Amino acid sequence: MLIITNAAELATCTSGYKGPKIGKDFRDCGIIKNGALAVMGEKIVAVGSTERILRRFPPRRGDHIIDASGKIVMPGFVDCHTHAVYAGSRAEEYRAKLGGVSYADAHKKRGGIFLTVAATRSATVDTLYRSARNTLSRMAACGTTTVEIKSGYGLSTESELRILRVIQELARSGPLDVAATFLGAHTVPLEYEHDRASYIRMVVNTMLPAIKKEGLAEYCDVFCDPLGFTPGEARKILTAAMRHGLRVRVHAEQTRRFGGMRVAAEFGASSADHCDFARTGDIRLLRTAGTTAVLFPGVQLHLMEWEKRGRMRARAEIIKKAGVPLALATDHNPGSSPIYSLKLIADLGMRFFGLTYEECLNAITINAAHALDRGDMLGSLEAGKQADILIADAPTIAEYLHAVGDGALVYVIKKGRVLFPRRGALR
Ligand code: NIG
Ligand code: FE
């Protein structure tokens, strides 16, 4: 048995309802002072005050006891949107960005996503796997214990399937939980630029059946955007995806308002992601559809979209007021967000969107878990849930989140197993 005791604060992030946190519940991360929890195998068996837990589970020989005095305990972070399988780097392209070239202009000049597609297509499976595994290790060192990964840098049947097989291997080899998403509709590849309809036919008639046959994905995502696919094209692809038993996610209103939120709502998507240019009416549609809005302050940071700050702050307010669950994610990818750390995303969620400490923590734990339809197993510390637990060297949750960046994390525990023990302060 693993028993963690004496936490100065233990944030359970338990939802007041069955679903994700909204309204008043979203502003509360369920703090227990002098908290403790007990773990048996891969599961949490009890959470409460140290006194209660020790009375119920008096330590026996062989138990692993972690004294979390002066530290905080919280759920493992859930990154519900990443593009973590790719080859090549966009570091050189970023020089142009620093010189003022926009994301959309780089794409139109056949840079951006197309650069990564070319590098990914020519990489070996082994290279892709090693690189993604390295990415996942870096994420885990920052507290991520579950990650969603999209394909989308292949854009041919063979290459998309290869990427999905790499994702499947990452899921199989652990230790992180991985949710696989097919994003063959990321953008129209250059060889089909004058025949988009044929590419879409290939996604529908060849890629999706092959994915279904091999059981390679849980979700289908579409980049519904002037740089990606129209709402009509997205509907065609998502209809086919649902026929093949996949659930839906949508990259919506990222570079301009284009109708992606409406598509997400129509298909009862698990998430609508980005939402930068969404209007109040678009956001309200998500509420009835049961769709989570996922925001990416890291994209704003990396693309230096300072002019969006006011708009994104207002967007977050509207999402909360509409009673739509809000989650934050890295959107890790080589172009718009080479970011590994969900802690940094929470830091930015506060500074860019005006979210509170508690809201940010809920947005990268329980609400992100619900965005991956795993809210019943992950995202909060409660009896019966998977033992994905973080311990950080800070006296309160507020102190932990107030300090910008990583470094305070001392333990990352996945399914009851310690992944990263680190020393706290230097002695
Ligand atoms: O979510 N917008 C589409 N896809 C990614 C970026 C991909 C890239 O630039 O390589 C995103 O931001
Ligand atoms: Fe994305």
JSON list of C-alpha atoms in Angstrom, two decimals, residues 238-425:
[
{"chain": "A", "resi": 238, "resn": "LEU", "atom": "CA", "xyz": [-17.11, 13.41, -39.22]},
{"chain": "A", "resi": 239, "resn": "THR", "atom": "CA", "xyz": [-20.26, 11.64, -40.40]},
{"chain": "A", "resi": 240, "resn": "ALA", "atom": "CA", "xyz": [-18.09, 8.86, -41.81]},
{"chain": "A", "resi": 241, "resn": "ALA", "atom": "CA", "xyz": [-15.96, 8.82, -38.65]},
{"chain": "A", "resi": 242, "resn": "MET", "atom": "CA", "xyz": [-19.02, 8.37, -36.45]},
{"chain": "A", "resi": 243, "resn": "ARG", "atom": "CA", "xyz": [-20.23, 5.57, -38.69]},
{"chain": "A", "resi": 244, "resn": "HIS", "atom": "CA", "xyz": [-16.94, 3.87, -37.91]},
{"chain": "A", "resi": 245, "resn": "GLY", "atom": "CA", "xyz": [-17.52, 4.29, -34.20]},
{"chain": "A", "resi": 246, "resn": "LEU", "atom": "CA", "xyz": [-15.12, 7.20, -33.59]},
{"chain": "A", "resi": 247, "resn": "ARG", "atom": "CA", "xyz": [-16.03, 10.11, -31.32]},
{"chain": "A", "resi": 248, "resn": "VAL", "atom": "CA", "xyz": [-15.48, 13.66, -32.46]},
{"chain": "A", "resi": 249, "resn": "ARG", "atom": "CA", "xyz": [-13.24, 16.62, -31.61]},
{"chain": "A", "resi": 250, "resn": "VAL", "atom": "CA", "xyz": [-12.95, 19.83, -33.66]},
{"chain": "A", "resi": 251, "resn": "HIS", "atom": "CA", "xyz": [-10.25, 22.52, -34.12]},
{"chain": "A", "resi": 252, "resn": "ALA", "atom": "CA", "xyz": [-12.73, 25.39, -34.25]},
{"chain": "A", "resi": 253, "resn": "GLU", "atom": "CA", "xyz": [-12.47, 29.12, -35.01]},
{"chain": "A", "resi": 254, "resn": "GLN", "atom": "CA", "xyz": [-8.68, 29.23, -34.61]},
{"chain": "A", "resi": 255, "resn": "THR", "atom": "CA", "xyz": [-7.57, 31.71, -37.27]},
{"chain": "A", "resi": 256, "resn": "ARG", "atom": "CA", "xyz": [-11.03, 33.13, -37.94]},
{"chain": "A", "resi": 257, "resn": "ARG", "atom": "CA", "xyz": [-14.73, 32.47, -37.27]},
{"chain": "A", "resi": 258, "resn": "PHE", "atom": "CA", "xyz": [-15.58, 29.72, -39.73]},
{"chain": "A", "resi": 259, "resn": "GLY", "atom": "CA", "xyz": [-18.36, 27.53, -38.30]},
{"chain": "A", "resi": 260, "resn": "GLY", "atom": "CA", "xyz": [-16.35, 24.88, -36.47]},
{"chain": "A", "resi": 261, "resn": "MET", "atom": "CA", "xyz": [-18.13, 25.40, -33.15]},
{"chain": "A", "resi": 262, "resn": "ARG", "atom": "CA", "xyz": [-21.48, 24.74, -34.81]},
{"chain": "A", "resi": 263, "resn": "VAL", "atom": "CA", "xyz": [-20.10, 21.55, -36.36]},
{"chain": "A", "resi": 264, "resn": "ALA", "atom": "CA", "xyz": [-18.73, 20.49, -32.96]},
{"chain": "A", "resi": 265, "resn": "ALA", "atom": "CA", "xyz": [-22.14, 21.01, -31.38]},
{"chain": "A", "resi": 266, "resn": "GLU", "atom": "CA", "xyz": [-24.01, 19.21, -34.17]},
{"chain": "A", "resi": 267, "resn": "PHE", "atom": "CA", "xyz": [-21.80, 16.14, -33.74]},
{"chain": "A", "resi": 268, "resn": "GLY", "atom": "CA", "xyz": [-21.89, 16.19, -29.95]},
{"chain": "A", "resi": 269, "resn": "ALA", "atom": "CA", "xyz": [-18.10, 16.55, -29.99]},
{"chain": "A", "resi": 270, "resn": "SER", "atom": "CA", "xyz": [-16.14, 15.69, -26.87]},
{"chain": "A", "resi": 271, "resn": "SER", "atom": "CA", "xyz": [-14.31, 18.99, -27.31]},
{"chain": "A", "resi": 272, "resn": "ALA", "atom": "CA", "xyz": [-14.22, 22.15, -29.40]},
{"chain": "A", "resi": 273, "resn": "ASP", "atom": "CA", "xyz": [-10.65, 23.42, -29.36]},
{"chain": "A", "resi": 274, "resn": "HIS", "atom": "CA", "xyz": [-9.09, 26.89, -29.75]},
{"chain": "A", "resi": 275, "resn": "CYS", "atom": "CA", "xyz": [-12.36, 28.92, -29.96]},
{"chain": "A", "resi": 276, "resn": "ASP", "atom": "CA", "xyz": [-10.36, 32.15, -30.48]},
{"chain": "A", "resi": 277, "resn": "PHE", "atom": "CA", "xyz": [-12.91, 33.76, -32.79]},
{"chain": "A", "resi": 278, "resn": "ALA", "atom": "CA", "xyz": [-16.05, 32.11, -31.39]},
{"chain": "A", "resi": 279, "resn": "ARG", "atom": "CA", "xyz": [-19.04, 34.33, -30.62]},
{"chain": "A", "resi": 280, "resn": "THR", "atom": "CA", "xyz": [-21.33, 34.05, -27.63]},
{"chain": "A", "resi": 281, "resn": "GLY", "atom": "CA", "xyz": [-23.98, 32.20, -29.67]},
{"chain": "A", "resi": 282, "resn": "ASP", "atom": "CA", "xyz": [-21.41, 29.65, -30.87]},
{"chain": "A", "resi": 283, "resn": "ILE", "atom": "CA", "xyz": [-20.27, 29.00, -27.32]},
{"chain": "A", "resi": 284, "resn": "ARG", "atom": "CA", "xyz": [-23.83, 28.54, -26.03]},
{"chain": "A", "resi": 285, "resn": "LEU", "atom": "CA", "xyz": [-24.34, 25.74, -28.56]},
{"chain": "A", "resi": 286, "resn": "LEU", "atom": "CA", "xyz": [-21.69, 23.71, -26.75]},
{"chain": "A", "resi": 287, "resn": "ARG", "atom": "CA", "xyz": [-23.65, 23.67, -23.53]},
{"chain": "A", "resi": 288, "resn": "THR", "atom": "CA", "xyz": [-26.54, 21.62, -24.86]},
{"chain": "A", "resi": 289, "resn": "ALA", "atom": "CA", "xyz": [-24.18, 19.42, -26.86]},
{"chain": "A", "resi": 290, "resn": "GLY", "atom": "CA", "xyz": [-22.20, 18.54, -23.71]},
{"chain": "A", "resi": 291, "resn": "THR", "atom": "CA", "xyz": [-18.99, 19.69, -25.41]},
{"chain": "A", "resi": 292, "resn": "THR", "atom": "CA", "xyz": [-15.96, 20.98, -23.48]},
{"chain": "A", "resi": 293, "resn": "ALA", "atom": "CA", "xyz": [-14.24, 24.14, -24.74]},
{"chain": "A", "resi": 294, "resn": "VAL", "atom": "CA", "xyz": [-10.45, 23.71, -24.76]},
{"chain": "A", "resi": 295, "resn": "LEU", "atom": "CA", "xyz": [-8.25, 26.81, -24.80]},
{"chain": "A", "resi": 296, "resn": "PHE", "atom": "CA", "xyz": [-4.52, 27.19, -25.57]},
{"chain": "A", "resi": 297, "resn": "PRO", "atom": "CA", "xyz": [-2.82, 30.15, -23.97]},
{"chain": "A", "resi": 298, "resn": "GLY", "atom": "CA", "xyz": [0.51, 28.59, -25.04]},
{"chain": "A", "resi": 299, "resn": "VAL", "atom": "CA", "xyz": [-0.34, 29.14, -28.71]},
{"chain": "A", "resi": 300, "resn": "GLN", "atom": "CA", "xyz": [-0.95, 32.78, -27.97]},
{"chain": "A", "resi": 301, "resn": "LEU", "atom": "CA", "xyz": [2.40, 32.99, -26.20]},
{"chain": "A", "resi": 302, "resn": "HIS", "atom": "CA", "xyz": [4.40, 31.22, -28.89]},
{"chain": "A", "resi": 303, "resn": "LEU", "atom": "CA", "xyz": [2.73, 32.99, -31.81]},
{"chain": "A", "resi": 304, "resn": "MET", "atom": "CA", "xyz": [2.98, 36.24, -29.86]},
{"chain": "A", "resi": 305, "resn": "GLU", "atom": "CA", "xyz": [-0.69, 37.02, -30.41]},
{"chain": "A", "resi": 306, "resn": "TRP", "atom": "CA", "xyz": [-0.73, 39.84, -27.88]},
{"chain": "A", "resi": 307, "resn": "GLU", "atom": "CA", "xyz": [-3.61, 41.56, -29.64]},
{"chain": "A", "resi": 308, "resn": "LYS", "atom": "CA", "xyz": [-5.82, 38.58, -28.78]},
{"chain": "A", "resi": 309, "resn": "ARG", "atom": "CA", "xyz": [-5.39, 38.99, -25.03]},
{"chain": "A", "resi": 310, "resn": "GLY", "atom": "CA", "xyz": [-8.53, 41.03, -24.43]},
{"chain": "A", "resi": 311, "resn": "ARG", "atom": "CA", "xyz": [-10.60, 38.85, -26.71]},
{"chain": "A", "resi": 312, "resn": "MET", "atom": "CA", "xyz": [-9.43, 35.60, -25.12]},
{"chain": "A", "resi": 313, "resn": "ARG", "atom": "CA", "xyz": [-10.11, 36.92, -21.63]},
{"chain": "A", "resi": 314, "resn": "ALA", "atom": "CA", "xyz": [-13.64, 37.78, -22.72]},
{"chain": "A", "resi": 315, "resn": "ARG", "atom": "CA", "xyz": [-13.98, 34.36, -24.41]},
{"chain": "A", "resi": 316, "resn": "ALA", "atom": "CA", "xyz": [-13.07, 32.55, -21.19]},
{"chain": "A", "resi": 317, "resn": "GLU", "atom": "CA", "xyz": [-15.63, 34.67, -19.32]},
{"chain": "A", "resi": 318, "resn": "ILE", "atom": "CA", "xyz": [-18.36, 33.84, -21.85]},
{"chain": "A", "resi": 319, "resn": "ILE", "atom": "CA", "xyz": [-17.54, 30.12, -21.70]},
{"chain": "A", "resi": 320, "resn": "LYS", "atom": "CA", "xyz": [-17.84, 30.14, -17.91]},
{"chain": "A", "resi": 321, "resn": "LYS", "atom": "CA", "xyz": [-21.02, 32.25, -17.91]},
{"chain": "A", "resi": 322, "resn": "ALA", "atom": "CA", "xyz": [-22.62, 29.94, -20.47]},
{"chain": "A", "resi": 323, "resn": "GLY", "atom": "CA", "xyz": [-22.02, 26.96, -18.17]},
{"chain": "A", "resi": 324, "resn": "VAL", "atom": "CA", "xyz": [-19.74, 25.30, -20.72]},
{"chain": "A", "resi": 325, "resn": "PRO", "atom": "CA", "xyz": [-16.92, 23.24, -19.18]},
{"chain": "A", "resi": 326, "resn": "LEU", "atom": "CA", "xyz": [-13.53, 24.80, -19.80]},
{"chain": "A", "resi": 327, "resn": "ALA", "atom": "CA", "xyz": [-10.25, 22.88, -20.12]},
{"chain": "A", "resi": 328, "resn": "LEU", "atom": "CA", "xyz": [-6.71, 24.01, -20.93]},
{"chain": "A", "resi": 329, "resn": "ALA", "atom": "CA", "xyz": [-4.15, 22.02, -22.93]},
{"chain": "A", "resi": 330, "resn": "THR", "atom": "CA", "xyz": [-0.69, 22.47, -24.45]},
{"chain": "A", "resi": 331, "resn": "ASP", "atom": "CA", "xyz": [-1.64, 21.81, -28.11]},
{"chain": "A", "resi": 332, "resn": "HIS", "atom": "CA", "xyz": [1.97, 20.56, -28.18]},
{"chain": "A", "resi": 333, "resn": "ASN", "atom": "CA", "xyz": [3.23, 20.70, -31.78]},
{"chain": "A", "resi": 334, "resn": "PRO", "atom": "CA", "xyz": [6.38, 21.96, -33.50]},
{"chain": "A", "resi": 335, "resn": "GLY", "atom": "CA", "xyz": [4.72, 25.01, -35.07]},
{"chain": "A", "resi": 336, "resn": "SER", "atom": "CA", "xyz": [2.22, 26.84, -32.91]},
{"chain": "A", "resi": 337, "resn": "SER", "atom": "CA", "xyz": [3.08, 25.44, -29.48]},
{"chain": "A", "resi": 338, "resn": "PRO", "atom": "CA", "xyz": [6.40, 23.72, -28.77]},
{"chain": "A", "resi": 339, "resn": "ILE", "atom": "CA", "xyz": [5.36, 23.52, -25.12]},
{"chain": "A", "resi": 340, "resn": "TYR", "atom": "CA", "xyz": [5.56, 20.44, -22.90]},
{"chain": "A", "resi": 341, "resn": "SER", "atom": "CA", "xyz": [4.37, 21.71, -19.56]},
{"chain": "A", "resi": 342, "resn": "LEU", "atom": "CA", "xyz": [0.75, 21.91, -18.45]},
{"chain": "A", "resi": 343, "resn": "LYS", "atom": "CA", "xyz": [1.96, 23.87, -15.43]},
{"chain": "A", "resi": 344, "resn": "LEU", "atom": "CA", "xyz": [3.13, 26.60, -17.79]},
{"chain": "A", "resi": 345, "resn": "ILE", "atom": "CA", "xyz": [-0.27, 26.44, -19.51]},
{"chain": "A", "resi": 346, "resn": "ALA", "atom": "CA", "xyz": [-1.98, 26.99, -16.15]},
{"chain": "A", "resi": 347, "resn": "ASP", "atom": "CA", "xyz": [0.38, 29.91, -15.48]},
{"chain": "A", "resi": 348, "resn": "LEU", "atom": "CA", "xyz": [-0.66, 31.45, -18.81]},
{"chain": "A", "resi": 349, "resn": "GLY", "atom": "CA", "xyz": [-4.33, 30.64, -18.23]},
{"chain": "A", "resi": 350, "resn": "MET", "atom": "CA", "xyz": [-4.20, 32.99, -15.27]},
{"chain": "A", "resi": 351, "resn": "ARG", "atom": "CA", "xyz": [-2.17, 35.74, -16.93]},
{"chain": "A", "resi": 352, "resn": "PHE", "atom": "CA", "xyz": [-3.87, 35.71, -20.34]},
{"chain": "A", "resi": 353, "resn": "PHE", "atom": "CA", "xyz": [-7.42, 34.62, -19.52]},
{"chain": "A", "resi": 354, "resn": "GLY", "atom": "CA", "xyz": [-7.83, 35.88, -15.97]},
{"chain": "A", "resi": 355, "resn": "LEU", "atom": "CA", "xyz": [-8.65, 32.41, -14.64]},
{"chain": "A", "resi": 356, "resn": "THR", "atom": "CA", "xyz": [-8.16, 31.83, -10.91]},
{"chain": "A", "resi": 357, "resn": "TYR", "atom": "CA", "xyz": [-5.65, 29.36, -9.41]},
{"chain": "A", "resi": 358, "resn": "GLU", "atom": "CA", "xyz": [-8.44, 26.90, -8.69]},
{"chain": "A", "resi": 359, "resn": "GLU", "atom": "CA", "xyz": [-10.01, 27.24, -12.15]},
{"chain": "A", "resi": 360, "resn": "CYS", "atom": "CA", "xyz": [-6.64, 26.59, -13.80]},
{"chain": "A", "resi": 361, "resn": "LEU", "atom": "CA", "xyz": [-6.01, 23.49, -11.74]},
{"chain": "A", "resi": 362, "resn": "ASN", "atom": "CA", "xyz": [-9.48, 22.13, -12.53]},
{"chain": "A", "resi": 363, "resn": "ALA", "atom": "CA", "xyz": [-8.94, 22.97, -16.22]},
{"chain": "A", "resi": 364, "resn": "ILE", "atom": "CA", "xyz": [-5.83, 20.75, -16.50]},
{"chain": "A", "resi": 365, "resn": "THR", "atom": "CA", "xyz": [-7.17, 17.90, -14.36]},
{"chain": "A", "resi": 366, "resn": "ILE", "atom": "CA", "xyz": [-10.84, 16.98, -13.98]},
{"chain": "A", "resi": 367, "resn": "ASN", "atom": "CA", "xyz": [-12.21, 19.02, -16.90]},
{"chain": "A", "resi": 368, "resn": "ALA", "atom": "CA", "xyz": [-9.45, 17.83, -19.22]},
{"chain": "A", "resi": 369, "resn": "ALA", "atom": "CA", "xyz": [-10.20, 14.24, -18.15]},
{"chain": "A", "resi": 370, "resn": "HIS", "atom": "CA", "xyz": [-13.87, 14.77, -19.05]},
{"chain": "A", "resi": 371, "resn": "ALA", "atom": "CA", "xyz": [-12.83, 16.26, -22.40]},
{"chain": "A", "resi": 372, "resn": "LEU", "atom": "CA", "xyz": [-11.26, 12.83, -23.04]},
{"chain": "A", "resi": 373, "resn": "ASP", "atom": "CA", "xyz": [-14.35, 11.00, -21.73]},
{"chain": "A", "resi": 374, "resn": "ARG", "atom": "CA", "xyz": [-12.23, 9.66, -18.87]},
{"chain": "A", "resi": 375, "resn": "GLY", "atom": "CA", "xyz": [-13.71, 11.74, -16.07]},
{"chain": "A", "resi": 376, "resn": "ASP", "atom": "CA", "xyz": [-14.95, 8.63, -14.30]},
{"chain": "A", "resi": 377, "resn": "MET", "atom": "CA", "xyz": [-11.41, 7.22, -13.96]},
{"chain": "A", "resi": 378, "resn": "LEU", "atom": "CA", "xyz": [-9.03, 10.19, -14.00]},
{"chain": "A", "resi": 379, "resn": "GLY", "atom": "CA", "xyz": [-8.60, 13.85, -13.15]},
{"chain": "A", "resi": 380, "resn": "SER", "atom": "CA", "xyz": [-9.44, 13.91, -9.44]},
{"chain": "A", "resi": 381, "resn": "LEU", "atom": "CA", "xyz": [-8.30, 12.34, -6.21]},
{"chain": "A", "resi": 382, "resn": "GLU", "atom": "CA", "xyz": [-11.13, 10.18, -4.91]},
{"chain": "A", "resi": 383, "resn": "ALA", "atom": "CA", "xyz": [-11.64, 6.60, -3.86]},
{"chain": "A", "resi": 384, "resn": "GLY", "atom": "CA", "xyz": [-11.97, 4.25, -6.84]},
{"chain": "A", "resi": 385, "resn": "LYS", "atom": "CA", "xyz": [-10.08, 6.45, -9.27]},
{"chain": "A", "resi": 386, "resn": "GLN", "atom": "CA", "xyz": [-6.72, 5.70, -10.82]},
{"chain": "A", "resi": 387, "resn": "ALA", "atom": "CA", "xyz": [-3.81, 6.69, -8.58]},
{"chain": "A", "resi": 388, "resn": "ASP", "atom": "CA", "xyz": [-2.33, 9.45, -10.77]},
{"chain": "A", "resi": 389, "resn": "ILE", "atom": "CA", "xyz": [-0.90, 11.83, -8.19]},
{"chain": "A", "resi": 390, "resn": "LEU", "atom": "CA", "xyz": [1.51, 14.78, -8.04]},
{"chain": "A", "resi": 391, "resn": "ILE", "atom": "CA", "xyz": [3.36, 16.17, -5.03]},
{"chain": "A", "resi": 392, "resn": "ALA", "atom": "CA", "xyz": [4.93, 19.63, -5.23]},
{"chain": "A", "resi": 393, "resn": "ASP", "atom": "CA", "xyz": [7.16, 21.55, -2.91]},
{"chain": "A", "resi": 394, "resn": "ALA", "atom": "CA", "xyz": [4.87, 24.48, -2.12]},
{"chain": "A", "resi": 395, "resn": "PRO", "atom": "CA", "xyz": [2.86, 25.24, 1.04]},
{"chain": "A", "resi": 396, "resn": "THR", "atom": "CA", "xyz": [-0.41, 25.94, -0.80]},
{"chain": "A", "resi": 397, "resn": "ILE", "atom": "CA", "xyz": [-1.97, 25.35, -4.21]},
{"chain": "A", "resi": 398, "resn": "ALA", "atom": "CA", "xyz": [-1.98, 29.12, -4.69]},
{"chain": "A", "resi": 399, "resn": "GLU", "atom": "CA", "xyz": [1.75, 29.38, -3.93]},
{"chain": "A", "resi": 400, "resn": "TYR", "atom": "CA", "xyz": [2.47, 26.54, -6.35]},
{"chain": "A", "resi": 401, "resn": "LEU", "atom": "CA", "xyz": [0.54, 28.16, -9.18]},
{"chain": "A", "resi": 402, "resn": "HIS", "atom": "CA", "xyz": [1.67, 31.66, -8.40]},
{"chain": "A", "resi": 403, "resn": "ALA", "atom": "CA", "xyz": [5.33, 30.78, -9.06]},
{"chain": "A", "resi": 404, "resn": "VAL", "atom": "CA", "xyz": [5.78, 30.72, -12.83]},
{"chain": "A", "resi": 405, "resn": "GLY", "atom": "CA", "xyz": [7.09, 27.55, -14.47]},
{"chain": "A", "resi": 406, "resn": "ASP", "atom": "CA", "xyz": [8.08, 24.06, -13.41]},
{"chain": "A", "resi": 407, "resn": "GLY", "atom": "CA", "xyz": [10.56, 22.97, -10.81]},
{"chain": "A", "resi": 408, "resn": "ALA", "atom": "CA", "xyz": [8.46, 22.57, -7.67]},
{"chain": "A", "resi": 409, "resn": "LEU", "atom": "CA", "xyz": [7.26, 19.08, -8.57]},
{"chain": "A", "resi": 410, "resn": "VAL", "atom": "CA", "xyz": [8.84, 16.41, -6.36]},
{"chain": "A", "resi": 411, "resn": "TYR", "atom": "CA", "xyz": [6.78, 13.31, -7.17]},
{"chain": "A", "resi": 412, "resn": "VAL", "atom": "CA", "xyz": [4.92, 12.13, -10.25]},
{"chain": "A", "resi": 413, "resn": "ILE", "atom": "CA", "xyz": [2.94, 8.98, -9.51]},
{"chain": "A", "resi": 414, "resn": "LYS", "atom": "CA", "xyz": [1.16, 7.06, -12.28]},
{"chain": "A", "resi": 415, "resn": "LYS", "atom": "CA", "xyz": [-1.22, 4.19, -11.48]},
{"chain": "A", "resi": 416, "resn": "GLY", "atom": "CA", "xyz": [0.31, 3.98, -8.01]},
{"chain": "A", "resi": 417, "resn": "ARG", "atom": "CA", "xyz": [3.88, 3.78, -9.32]},
{"chain": "A", "resi": 418, "resn": "VAL", "atom": "CA", "xyz": [6.43, 6.52, -8.69]},
{"chain": "A", "resi": 419, "resn": "LEU", "atom": "CA", "xyz": [7.69, 7.80, -12.06]},
{"chain": "A", "resi": 420, "resn": "PHE", "atom": "CA", "xyz": [9.73, 10.75, -10.91]},
{"chain": "A", "resi": 421, "resn": "PRO", "atom": "CA", "xyz": [11.02, 11.07, -7.40]},
{"chain": "A", "resi": 422, "resn": "ARG", "atom": "CA", "xyz": [12.95, 14.29, -7.14]},
{"chain": "A", "resi": 423, "resn": "ARG", "atom": "CA", "xyz": [14.60, 16.02, -4.24]},
{"chain": "A", "resi": 424, "resn": "GLY", "atom": "CA", "xyz": [12.86, 19.10, -2.96]},
{"chain": "A", "resi": 425, "resn": "ALA", "atom": "CA", "xyz": [14.91, 22.08, -1.84]}
]
